Structure formats: C-alpha cells, structure tokens
Amino acid sequence: MIFDFEELDYQQTPLGEISLRRRAEPRLDGKIVYEVKLGEEFLMSSLFTAAEIALARLGLAALEGDDWDVVVGGLGLGYTAAAALENPLLGSLTVIDVMAPVIDWHRRGLVPLGETLVADPRCRLVEADFFAVAAGNRGFESAVPVPLVHAVLLDIDHTPGHWLNPGNSTFYSERGLADMAAKLHAGGVFGLWSDDPPDATFIQLLERTFTTAEAHVVDFANPYTGGESTNTVYLAQKHGKRQ
C-alpha cells in the first residue's frame, strides 16, 4: 500500500480549527511533507524551512559571548528552535506558542523535530501569548526564568502588516517594539521572519528603536512553481556590549 495522506490531529483553538497533516508529495518522488492549516489557510510546511532556519542562524551569529538565553516566539514545526539548539553557545531556549495543540504535537512526537526539542535540557516549550509576554514594563519572567534575554526570534505572523490575529498588530509599532527591546540585554538581537519582500517602512521603524536594522532575503527552491521563492529575515540589534 502506498502512503498518500493522513490527518494526524485536528483541534479547535481560540484562533480557529488547527490541523496537522502528513502526506506524500508526488512532485518530489513521494517525499513526506508535514503541513499545518488554520481553518482553510496553510500556516507552514516542512517543504519550506530555509528562512525559519536562517532566522535562528543569522540572529545568533550577531551575538557576542556565550551561554545565551534566547526566546523563540512561535513553535510551528520547530525548525527555528532546532536550528538555535544546534549552536553550542546557546545556554537556554524558551519557545513560546499560544496554541496548546502545537506544543502537544512536539511532546507526542507527531512532528519530525519534536523529539529533538523535548529531549534537549536547554529547551522549554511554554504555552503563552508571546505578544502579551513581550508587552508592558515587566521582563520575560512570566514565561522565561530570567528577566532579560540575549535574543528574541519571532515567527508567528505572515508579515509585520499581515497578522494571524488582529490583536498582534500593536507589537509592530514603536511602542510595542520598545517594550520588547527593554527585555533584551545590551547588544541583544531581535529577529523576525516575514513572507513578504523587505519593507523599507518597517526597517525605518526598527531603526527608531534599535541601533542597527537590516533585512536579509532568503532564497529557496519551490517545487510548485519550478523556480525560486523568497522570504525575509529582519535583524535589529540593541546598543551596547554584553557585560
């Protein structure tokens, strides 16, 4: 019997119905692909992970020292988190996701990287609203064992202007970014994944909060178009050197 398609899980969430699917991709000789849908919208696919991995690698490459405390906003299929754990200088990783089913998939081993994340003692999976945790004058204490962290790597919304939840929009403002930046150590890094090309207006917004801001375009093969597609990774760094 040839494997074709299987729905591994389907649950209701405050944002709608979320499902995890595994299927064989005929255009890639039956390669097994994992996909996540929210309602009728595709959120992520194990076919397209280059930019999620680049988010972690580029973000951590900008840090000095070692024993970093890092926050990843958005667990998804785990590619950003797993790439961060590959770095031997990482001290701790807290992955924050608002959707309990997504965390459950990793703990149950329903997704390929679940065992890697759950088994690593540096990694914690926390069910919480990243945007609520990042807001306000408090540190990250409500979700992270330390008040300040060295990097925040965010992959939740489609773009800075296209949100999964309209309530997330306030984060992508000067006040929202400043609240989050206050929770970074001196020299700390904020990284953001986006599905769109670089947005000059958003880079200018980052520059009003951080010392430096830049956009990296990540190319990857797209078997559906027969060509290449791109995502963007924004990086912004806070003033100062690590003490």
mmCIF file of C-alpha atoms in Angstrom:
data_model
loop_
_atom_site.group_PDB
_atom_site.id
_atom_site.type_symbol
_atom_site.label_atom_id
_atom_site.label_comp_id
_atom_site.label_asym_id
_atom_site.label_seq_id
_atom_site.Cartn_x
_atom_site.Cartn_y
_atom_site.Cartn_z
ATOM 1 C CA MET A 1 0.000 0.000 0.000
ATOM 2 C CA ILE A 2 1.415 3.430 -0.981
ATOM 3 C CA PHE A 3 1.105 6.153 1.661
ATOM 4 C CA ASP A 4 -0.747 9.225 0.366
ATOM 5 C CA PHE A 5 -2.312 11.381 3.093
ATOM 6 C CA GLU A 6 -3.020 11.309 6.819
ATOM 7 C CA GLU A 7 -4.515 13.885 9.172
ATOM 8 C CA LEU A 8 -2.522 13.440 12.376
ATOM 9 C CA ASP A 9 -4.517 15.836 14.541
ATOM 10 C CA TYR A 10 -7.421 18.286 14.362
ATOM 11 C CA GLN A 11 -8.418 20.570 17.233
ATOM 12 C CA GLN A 12 -10.375 23.721 17.964
ATOM 13 C CA THR A 13 -8.395 26.727 19.223
ATOM 14 C CA PRO A 14 -9.296 30.342 20.066
ATOM 15 C CA LEU A 15 -7.961 31.285 16.613
ATOM 16 C CA GLY A 16 -9.941 28.594 14.783
ATOM 17 C CA GLU A 17 -9.569 24.968 13.742
ATOM 18 C CA ILE A 18 -5.964 23.807 13.513
ATOM 19 C CA SER A 19 -4.838 20.600 11.843
ATOM 20 C CA LEU A 20 -1.602 18.697 11.304
ATOM 21 C CA ARG A 21 -1.321 16.708 8.073
ATOM 22 C CA ARG A 22 1.261 14.324 6.677
ATOM 23 C CA ARG A 23 1.266 13.476 3.001
ATOM 24 C CA ALA A 24 3.411 12.200 0.172
ATOM 25 C CA GLU A 25 4.362 14.829 -2.434
ATOM 26 C CA PRO A 26 4.206 13.245 -5.914
ATOM 27 C CA ARG A 27 6.201 16.076 -7.486
ATOM 28 C CA LEU A 28 9.130 15.115 -5.230
ATOM 29 C CA ASP A 29 9.055 11.327 -5.730
ATOM 30 C CA GLY A 30 6.804 10.752 -2.746
ATOM 31 C CA LYS A 31 8.761 12.873 -0.238
ATOM 32 C CA ILE A 32 6.872 13.016 3.066
ATOM 33 C CA VAL A 33 5.654 16.528 3.856
ATOM 34 C CA TYR A 34 4.178 17.838 7.114
ATOM 35 C CA GLU A 35 1.709 20.726 6.887
ATOM 36 C CA VAL A 36 -0.215 22.848 9.384
ATOM 37 C CA LYS A 37 -3.510 24.523 8.499
ATOM 38 C CA LEU A 38 -5.517 27.072 10.470
ATOM 39 C CA GLY A 39 -9.013 26.875 9.076
ATOM 40 C CA GLU A 40 -8.504 26.803 5.299
ATOM 41 C CA GLU A 41 -5.218 28.707 5.479
ATOM 42 C CA PHE A 42 -1.858 26.944 5.228
ATOM 43 C CA LEU A 43 0.390 28.146 8.061
ATOM 44 C CA MET A 44 3.537 26.133 7.451
ATOM 45 C CA SER A 45 5.075 23.267 5.530
ATOM 46 C CA SER A 46 8.152 21.145 6.097
ATOM 47 C CA LEU A 47 8.976 21.800 2.423
ATOM 48 C CA PHE A 48 9.761 25.457 3.074
ATOM 49 C CA THR A 49 12.014 25.868 6.099
ATOM 50 C CA ALA A 50 15.100 27.708 4.805
ATOM 51 C CA ALA A 51 14.094 31.105 6.190
ATOM 52 C CA GLU A 52 12.953 29.688 9.541
ATOM 53 C CA ILE A 53 16.382 28.086 9.932
ATOM 54 C CA ALA A 54 18.119 31.264 8.732
ATOM 55 C CA LEU A 55 16.213 33.268 11.353
ATOM 56 C CA ALA A 56 17.996 31.360 14.124
ATOM 57 C CA ARG A 57 21.400 31.165 12.468
ATOM 58 C CA LEU A 58 21.549 34.832 11.462
ATOM 59 C CA GLY A 59 20.154 36.041 14.765
ATOM 60 C CA LEU A 60 22.567 34.086 16.939
ATOM 61 C CA ALA A 61 25.550 34.869 14.690
ATOM 62 C CA ALA A 62 25.153 38.530 15.655
ATOM 63 C CA LEU A 63 25.613 37.847 19.385
ATOM 64 C CA GLU A 64 28.814 38.052 21.396
ATOM 65 C CA GLY A 65 29.925 35.845 24.259
ATOM 66 C CA ASP A 66 28.218 32.567 25.131
ATOM 67 C CA ASP A 67 25.625 30.995 27.427
ATOM 68 C CA TRP A 68 22.856 32.954 25.696
ATOM 69 C CA ASP A 69 19.261 32.992 26.899
ATOM 70 C CA VAL A 70 17.064 33.024 23.794
ATOM 71 C CA VAL A 71 13.313 33.301 23.229
ATOM 72 C CA VAL A 72 11.609 31.971 20.108
ATOM 73 C CA GLY A 73 8.103 33.304 19.512
ATOM 74 C CA GLY A 74 6.120 30.682 17.584
ATOM 75 C CA LEU A 75 6.894 26.965 17.708
ATOM 76 C CA GLY A 76 5.357 25.773 14.438
ATOM 77 C CA LEU A 77 7.113 22.659 13.151
ATOM 78 C CA GLY A 78 10.164 23.523 15.261
ATOM 79 C CA TYR A 79 12.730 24.461 12.621
ATOM 80 C CA THR A 80 13.784 27.803 14.156
ATOM 81 C CA ALA A 81 14.061 26.247 17.608
ATOM 82 C CA ALA A 82 16.031 23.234 16.356
ATOM 83 C CA ALA A 83 18.442 25.490 14.445
ATOM 84 C CA ALA A 84 19.036 27.527 17.608
ATOM 85 C CA LEU A 85 19.776 24.352 19.584
ATOM 86 C CA GLU A 86 22.478 23.441 17.050
ATOM 87 C CA ASN A 87 24.547 26.379 18.339
ATOM 88 C CA PRO A 88 26.875 25.196 21.142
ATOM 89 C CA LEU A 89 26.988 28.719 22.638
ATOM 90 C CA LEU A 90 23.279 28.611 23.478
ATOM 91 C CA GLY A 91 22.555 28.438 27.199
ATOM 92 C CA SER A 92 18.773 28.258 27.297
ATOM 93 C CA LEU A 93 15.918 28.348 24.803
ATOM 94 C CA THR A 94 12.324 29.198 25.647
ATOM 95 C CA VAL A 95 9.817 28.624 22.854
ATOM 96 C CA ILE A 96 6.509 30.418 23.383
ATOM 97 C CA ASP A 97 3.372 29.380 21.497
ATOM 98 C CA VAL A 98 -0.225 30.319 22.215
ATOM 99 C CA MET A 99 -1.624 27.093 20.744
ATOM 100 C CA ALA A 100 -1.606 24.105 23.087
ATOM 101 C CA PRO A 101 -2.087 21.585 20.233
ATOM 102 C CA VAL A 102 1.155 22.689 18.574
ATOM 103 C CA ILE A 103 3.153 22.110 21.753
ATOM 104 C CA ASP A 104 1.344 18.802 22.227
ATOM 105 C CA TRP A 105 2.380 17.606 18.737
ATOM 106 C CA HIS A 106 6.026 18.021 19.683
ATOM 107 C CA ARG A 107 5.667 16.340 23.069
ATOM 108 C CA ARG A 108 3.831 13.394 21.475
ATOM 109 C CA GLY A 109 6.399 13.059 18.676
ATOM 110 C CA LEU A 110 3.868 13.705 15.914
ATOM 111 C CA VAL A 111 6.269 16.046 14.081
ATOM 112 C CA PRO A 112 9.819 15.139 12.996
ATOM 113 C CA LEU A 113 11.645 17.593 15.290
ATOM 114 C CA GLY A 114 9.512 17.029 18.378
ATOM 115 C CA GLU A 115 11.844 14.513 19.987
ATOM 116 C CA THR A 116 14.868 16.760 19.373
ATOM 117 C CA LEU A 117 13.286 19.722 21.145
ATOM 118 C CA VAL A 118 11.752 17.810 24.025
ATOM 119 C CA ALA A 119 14.927 15.828 24.756
ATOM 120 C CA ASP A 120 17.268 18.831 24.902
ATOM 121 C CA PRO A 121 17.588 20.059 28.531
ATOM 122 C CA ARG A 122 18.251 23.620 27.319
ATOM 123 C CA CYS A 123 14.816 23.831 25.680
ATOM 124 C CA ARG A 124 11.473 24.726 27.293
ATOM 125 C CA LEU A 125 8.122 24.789 25.468
ATOM 126 C CA VAL A 126 5.764 27.309 27.062
ATOM 127 C CA GLU A 127 2.089 27.794 26.286
ATOM 128 C CA ALA A 128 1.522 31.551 26.384
ATOM 129 C CA ASP A 129 0.710 34.532 24.183
ATOM 130 C CA PHE A 130 4.093 35.830 23.055
ATOM 131 C CA PHE A 131 2.682 39.292 22.361
ATOM 132 C CA ALA A 132 1.227 39.584 25.863
ATOM 133 C CA VAL A 133 4.525 38.424 27.380
ATOM 134 C CA ALA A 134 6.515 40.900 25.270
ATOM 135 C CA ALA A 135 4.266 43.856 26.127
ATOM 136 C CA GLY A 136 4.401 46.180 29.099
ATOM 137 C CA ASN A 137 7.109 47.064 31.596
ATOM 138 C CA ARG A 138 7.701 43.620 33.045
ATOM 139 C CA GLY A 139 10.532 41.401 31.899
ATOM 140 C CA PHE A 140 10.040 37.952 30.433
ATOM 141 C CA GLU A 141 9.627 36.439 33.920
ATOM 142 C CA SER A 142 6.104 35.195 33.256
ATOM 143 C CA ALA A 143 7.421 32.744 30.635
ATOM 144 C CA VAL A 144 11.225 32.708 30.961
ATOM 145 C CA PRO A 145 13.337 32.013 34.075
ATOM 146 C CA VAL A 146 15.287 35.276 33.575
ATOM 147 C CA PRO A 147 14.008 38.869 33.176
ATOM 148 C CA LEU A 148 16.334 39.770 30.284
ATOM 149 C CA VAL A 149 17.360 37.650 27.301
ATOM 150 C CA HIS A 150 20.026 37.909 24.619
ATOM 151 C CA ALA A 151 17.849 37.324 21.561
ATOM 152 C CA VAL A 152 14.198 37.202 20.549
ATOM 153 C CA LEU A 153 13.433 35.340 17.315
ATOM 154 C CA LEU A 154 9.856 35.768 16.121
ATOM 155 C CA ASP A 155 7.958 33.701 13.539
ATOM 156 C CA ILE A 156 4.224 33.978 14.182
ATOM 157 C CA ASP A 157 2.564 36.401 11.777
ATOM 158 C CA HIS A 158 2.837 36.286 7.987
ATOM 159 C CA THR A 159 4.416 39.754 7.797
ATOM 160 C CA PRO A 160 4.655 42.858 10.017
ATOM 161 C CA GLY A 161 1.387 44.007 8.425
ATOM 162 C CA HIS A 162 -0.439 40.686 7.908
ATOM 163 C CA TRP A 163 -1.315 39.120 11.247
ATOM 164 C CA LEU A 164 -2.805 35.811 12.333
ATOM 165 C CA ASN A 165 -4.717 37.755 14.963
ATOM 166 C CA PRO A 166 -5.528 41.482 14.596
ATOM 167 C CA GLY A 167 -4.577 41.922 18.240
ATOM 168 C CA ASN A 168 -0.950 41.209 17.321
ATOM 169 C CA SER A 169 -0.768 44.452 15.347
ATOM 170 C CA THR A 170 0.179 46.609 18.338
ATOM 171 C CA PHE A 171 3.500 44.767 18.643
ATOM 172 C CA TYR A 172 4.601 46.115 15.240
ATOM 173 C CA SER A 173 4.648 49.718 16.452
ATOM 174 C CA GLU A 174 7.322 51.889 18.008
ATOM 175 C CA ARG A 175 5.839 51.340 21.468
ATOM 176 C CA GLY A 176 5.445 47.586 21.001
ATOM 177 C CA LEU A 177 8.989 47.118 19.743
ATOM 178 C CA ALA A 178 10.373 49.340 22.507
ATOM 179 C CA ASP A 179 8.615 47.259 25.173
ATOM 180 C CA MET A 180 10.171 44.106 23.748
ATOM 181 C CA ALA A 181 13.615 45.709 23.318
ATOM 182 C CA ALA A 182 13.591 46.660 27.009
ATOM 183 C CA LYS A 183 13.665 42.933 27.772
ATOM 184 C CA LEU A 184 16.907 42.412 25.825
ATOM 185 C CA HIS A 185 20.396 42.668 27.255
ATOM 186 C CA ALA A 186 22.717 45.349 25.842
ATOM 187 C CA GLY A 187 23.802 44.145 22.409
ATOM 188 C CA GLY A 188 20.760 41.895 22.205
ATOM 189 C CA VAL A 189 19.162 40.890 18.914
ATOM 190 C CA PHE A 190 15.615 40.854 17.603
ATOM 191 C CA GLY A 191 14.963 38.682 14.538
ATOM 192 C CA LEU A 192 11.715 38.449 12.591
ATOM 193 C CA TRP A 193 10.591 36.128 9.778
ATOM 194 C CA SER A 194 8.358 37.576 7.046
ATOM 195 C CA ASP A 195 6.706 36.076 3.986
ATOM 196 C CA ASP A 196 6.997 39.346 2.035
ATOM 197 C CA PRO A 197 9.979 41.144 0.447
ATOM 198 C CA PRO A 198 11.841 43.660 2.653
ATOM 199 C CA ASP A 199 9.688 46.582 3.757
ATOM 200 C CA ALA A 200 11.631 49.865 3.949
ATOM 201 C CA THR A 201 9.000 51.408 6.233
ATOM 202 C CA PHE A 202 9.344 48.591 8.753
ATOM 203 C CA ILE A 203 13.146 48.836 8.669
ATOM 204 C CA GLN A 204 12.818 52.536 9.490
ATOM 205 C CA LEU A 205 10.540 51.606 12.380
ATOM 206 C CA LEU A 206 13.149 49.183 13.699
ATOM 207 C CA GLU A 207 15.828 51.863 13.384
ATOM 208 C CA ARG A 208 13.869 54.127 15.723
ATOM 209 C CA THR A 209 14.177 51.514 18.486
ATOM 210 C CA PHE A 210 17.427 49.666 17.740
ATOM 211 C CA THR A 211 20.962 50.793 16.891
ATOM 212 C CA THR A 212 21.050 48.797 13.665
ATOM 213 C CA ALA A 213 18.410 47.179 11.478
ATOM 214 C CA GLU A 214 18.681 45.230 8.239
ATOM 215 C CA ALA A 215 16.791 42.776 6.063
ATOM 216 C CA HIS A 216 18.144 39.509 4.649
ATOM 217 C CA VAL A 217 16.412 37.910 1.661
ATOM 218 C CA VAL A 218 16.433 34.107 1.858
ATOM 219 C CA ASP A 219 16.032 32.206 -1.424
ATOM 220 C CA PHE A 220 14.775 28.624 -1.638
ATOM 221 C CA ALA A 221 13.610 26.225 -4.321
ATOM 222 C CA ASN A 222 9.857 25.999 -4.851
ATOM 223 C CA PRO A 223 8.772 22.718 -6.474
ATOM 224 C CA TYR A 224 5.257 24.077 -7.054
ATOM 225 C CA THR A 225 6.453 26.912 -9.303
ATOM 226 C CA GLY A 226 9.554 25.196 -10.654
ATOM 227 C CA GLY A 227 11.606 28.238 -9.662
ATOM 228 C CA GLU A 228 12.747 30.053 -6.533
ATOM 229 C CA SER A 229 10.766 31.811 -3.822
ATOM 230 C CA THR A 230 11.948 34.163 -1.108
ATOM 231 C CA ASN A 231 11.254 35.083 2.487
ATOM 232 C CA THR A 232 12.742 37.904 4.535
ATOM 233 C CA VAL A 233 14.581 37.821 7.845
ATOM 234 C CA TYR A 234 14.768 41.172 9.646
ATOM 235 C CA LEU A 235 17.559 41.633 12.189
ATOM 236 C CA ALA A 236 17.818 44.511 14.640
ATOM 237 C CA GLN A 237 20.421 44.917 17.378
ATOM 238 C CA LYS A 238 20.306 46.874 20.609
ATOM 239 C CA HIS A 239 23.022 49.349 21.563
ATOM 240 C CA GLY A 240 25.860 48.294 23.842
ATOM 241 C CA LYS A 241 28.058 45.333 24.580
ATOM 242 C CA ARG A 242 27.322 42.383 26.779
ATOM 243 C CA GLN A 243 28.532 42.880 30.342
#
